[in-house]
Amino acid sequence: MAEEIWVSSVRSNYLLGNKLGIREKHFGQDWAPPQFEMGAPTEEHMKNVNRASQGEKLSREEFVESAYVFDQKRWSRVKDLFWVDGFIAVKGKLAELLKDFDFGAGALVEFPIYEMDKTTQLSGPFYFLNFGSQKYCFVPSESQRVTFLARNKKTGQELWRGPLEPKDNDIAVSVAGLEGPDLWVDPKLKSAIFMSGALHDAIEAAKLKIDFRFARARIVPD
C-alpha cells in the first residue's frame, strides 16, 4: 500500500557479499587478485562506503570502477542484489523494477563487469545503488528493540541500531516519511534501508528470492 513505510535490514545479510566469484578495480588502482580473501581497504574507500551507507550521494569515481569474474560457478548463483567491495549493486529484474521509482537525488550508477580476461564485458547491465536520499523520520523513542550507539559531539545527531531481523512495528517513523522518494536512508538508524509501500509491494510481487528482511514500520504523528 502507498501509505505504508517498510524497513529492510538486507544490508546485514553478509551472504550477499560472501565469495561471489568476482573481484574489483578501483579508479587509479590495479585489479584485485582473483581470490576470495580481501585485502585491507584504504581509508578513502572506507569513507566512501560509510558515506554511501548514510545515504549520501557519491560521484561515479567514488564507487568501484569495474569488476571481473574469476569463479564462474559461484557468480552464476548470484542474485539480483549483491555487494561489490562494500557497495550495494543490482542487476536483472530488480534493476529494471527500481527504474520505475523515485530515488530523489539518488540514482542507479551503471558499471561494467568483465570475464576473467578483464576485457570481454558481460551483457549486464549492472548498477550500483546510489541512495542519495535521506529522510530524518526514524523515531527511536517510539521504537522497540533498538539500541543507542553514539551521539555526534559536533552536530548532536544520534546513531541507533535496530534488530538484525526487525519485526513489524519495531521501527517507528514519523508521518513525514510518507513524503518524497520511494527509497532512502535515515542516518540515525544504522544499516537500515527504508522504502515506500509501493516499492515494497513491487519487490514482493517480483518474487526475486532475496531475503530483504522486511518489516512494516509503525507510523506515528509528527
Tab-separated table of C-alpha atoms in Angstrom, residues 66-176:
chain	number	residue	atom	x	y	z
A	66	SER	CA	34.623	-2.216	-12.535
A	67	ALA	CA	34.739	-5.885	-11.622
A	68	TYR	CA	35.611	-9.207	-13.237
A	69	VAL	CA	34.509	-12.820	-12.773
A	70	PHE	CA	37.184	-15.274	-11.673
A	71	ASP	CA	34.864	-18.072	-10.476
A	72	GLN	CA	32.019	-18.559	-12.948
A	73	LYS	CA	30.296	-21.275	-10.905
A	74	ARG	CA	29.867	-19.013	-7.886
A	75	TRP	CA	28.978	-15.966	-9.983
A	76	SER	CA	26.193	-17.937	-11.688
A	77	ARG	CA	24.446	-18.226	-8.312
A	78	VAL	CA	24.479	-14.508	-7.539
A	79	LYS	CA	21.018	-12.985	-7.239
A	80	ASP	CA	19.825	-9.540	-8.350
A	81	LEU	CA	21.239	-7.792	-5.263
A	82	PHE	CA	24.864	-8.256	-4.262
A	83	TRP	CA	27.885	-6.460	-2.828
A	84	VAL	CA	30.936	-5.177	-4.662
A	85	ASP	CA	33.638	-4.261	-2.134
A	86	GLY	CA	31.194	-2.678	0.293
A	87	PHE	CA	28.759	-1.137	-2.200
A	88	ILE	CA	25.280	-2.475	-2.977
A	89	ALA	CA	24.887	-3.497	-6.617
A	90	VAL	CA	21.805	-4.647	-8.526
A	91	LYS	CA	21.074	-6.366	-11.818
A	92	GLY	CA	18.326	-8.126	-13.730
A	93	LYS	CA	14.680	-7.864	-12.737
A	94	LEU	CA	15.416	-5.851	-9.578
A	95	ALA	CA	17.358	-3.217	-11.501
A	96	GLU	CA	14.574	-2.814	-14.048
A	97	LEU	CA	11.976	-2.597	-11.294
A	98	LEU	CA	13.855	0.132	-9.439
A	99	LYS	CA	13.931	2.357	-12.524
A	100	ASP	CA	10.180	2.950	-12.112
A	101	PHE	CA	10.540	4.525	-8.654
A	102	ASP	CA	11.627	7.870	-7.222
A	103	PHE	CA	15.193	7.971	-5.910
A	104	GLY	CA	15.160	11.691	-5.175
A	105	ALA	CA	18.751	12.836	-5.593
A	106	GLY	CA	19.904	9.235	-5.904
A	107	ALA	CA	20.267	7.069	-8.986
A	108	LEU	CA	21.370	3.752	-10.415
A	109	VAL	CA	25.025	4.060	-11.450
A	110	GLU	CA	25.999	1.666	-14.238
A	111	PHE	CA	29.351	-0.121	-14.095
A	112	PRO	CA	30.923	-2.931	-16.148
A	113	ILE	CA	31.677	-6.486	-15.125
A	114	TYR	CA	34.121	-8.425	-17.285
A	115	GLU	CA	35.048	-12.036	-17.848
A	116	MET	CA	38.310	-13.388	-16.457
A	117	ASP	CA	40.269	-11.715	-19.270
A	118	LYS	CA	39.175	-8.299	-17.893
A	119	THR	CA	38.380	-7.271	-21.468
A	120	THR	CA	35.222	-9.122	-22.528
A	121	GLN	CA	32.295	-7.319	-20.933
A	122	LEU	CA	29.323	-9.285	-19.588
A	123	SER	CA	25.965	-8.312	-21.048
A	124	GLY	CA	24.501	-6.878	-17.831
A	125	PRO	CA	23.634	-4.149	-17.247
A	126	PHE	CA	24.894	-3.825	-13.672
A	127	TYR	CA	24.361	-0.859	-11.366
A	128	PHE	CA	25.468	0.495	-8.019
A	129	LEU	CA	22.644	1.678	-5.805
A	130	ASN	CA	23.500	5.336	-5.183
A	131	PHE	CA	20.955	6.204	-2.492
A	132	GLY	CA	21.442	9.964	-2.437
A	133	SER	CA	18.267	10.434	-0.382
A	134	GLN	CA	17.981	10.904	3.349
A	135	LYS	CA	14.876	11.342	5.465
A	136	TYR	CA	15.134	12.030	9.178
A	137	CYS	CA	11.947	10.160	10.036
A	138	PHE	CA	13.110	7.431	12.446
A	139	VAL	CA	11.606	7.952	15.938
A	140	PRO	CA	13.713	5.988	18.455
A	141	SER	CA	11.559	6.905	21.466
A	142	GLU	CA	8.589	5.138	19.859
A	143	SER	CA	10.585	2.157	18.569
A	144	GLN	CA	11.213	-1.249	20.103
A	145	ARG	CA	14.340	-3.415	20.293
A	146	VAL	CA	16.602	-0.543	19.245
A	147	THR	CA	19.947	0.278	20.842
A	148	PHE	CA	21.576	3.696	21.250
A	149	LEU	CA	25.141	3.669	19.904
A	150	ALA	CA	26.563	7.177	19.915
A	151	ARG	CA	25.960	10.913	19.622
A	152	ASN	CA	27.988	13.200	17.360
A	153	LYS	CA	29.564	15.809	19.635
A	154	LYS	CA	29.590	18.470	16.924
A	155	THR	CA	26.107	18.021	15.446
A	156	GLY	CA	24.280	16.312	18.286
A	157	GLN	CA	22.956	13.674	15.863
A	158	GLU	CA	22.287	10.301	17.443
A	159	LEU	CA	23.073	6.890	15.981
A	160	TRP	CA	20.933	3.872	16.778
A	161	ARG	CA	20.964	0.210	15.809
A	162	GLY	CA	17.847	-1.829	15.162
A	163	PRO	CA	17.453	-5.611	15.400
A	164	LEU	CA	19.133	-7.700	12.704
A	165	GLU	CA	15.735	-9.044	11.724
A	166	PRO	CA	13.131	-6.463	12.767
A	167	LYS	CA	9.513	-7.415	13.237
A	168	ASP	CA	6.505	-5.389	12.097
A	169	ASN	CA	6.095	-2.232	14.225
A	170	ASP	CA	9.561	-2.495	15.858
A	171	ILE	CA	10.695	0.622	13.999
A	172	ALA	CA	8.642	3.797	14.386
A	173	VAL	CA	8.753	6.590	11.810
A	174	SER	CA	7.100	9.976	11.515
A	175	VAL	CA	4.361	10.824	9.024
A	176	ALA	CA	6.931	12.953	7.172
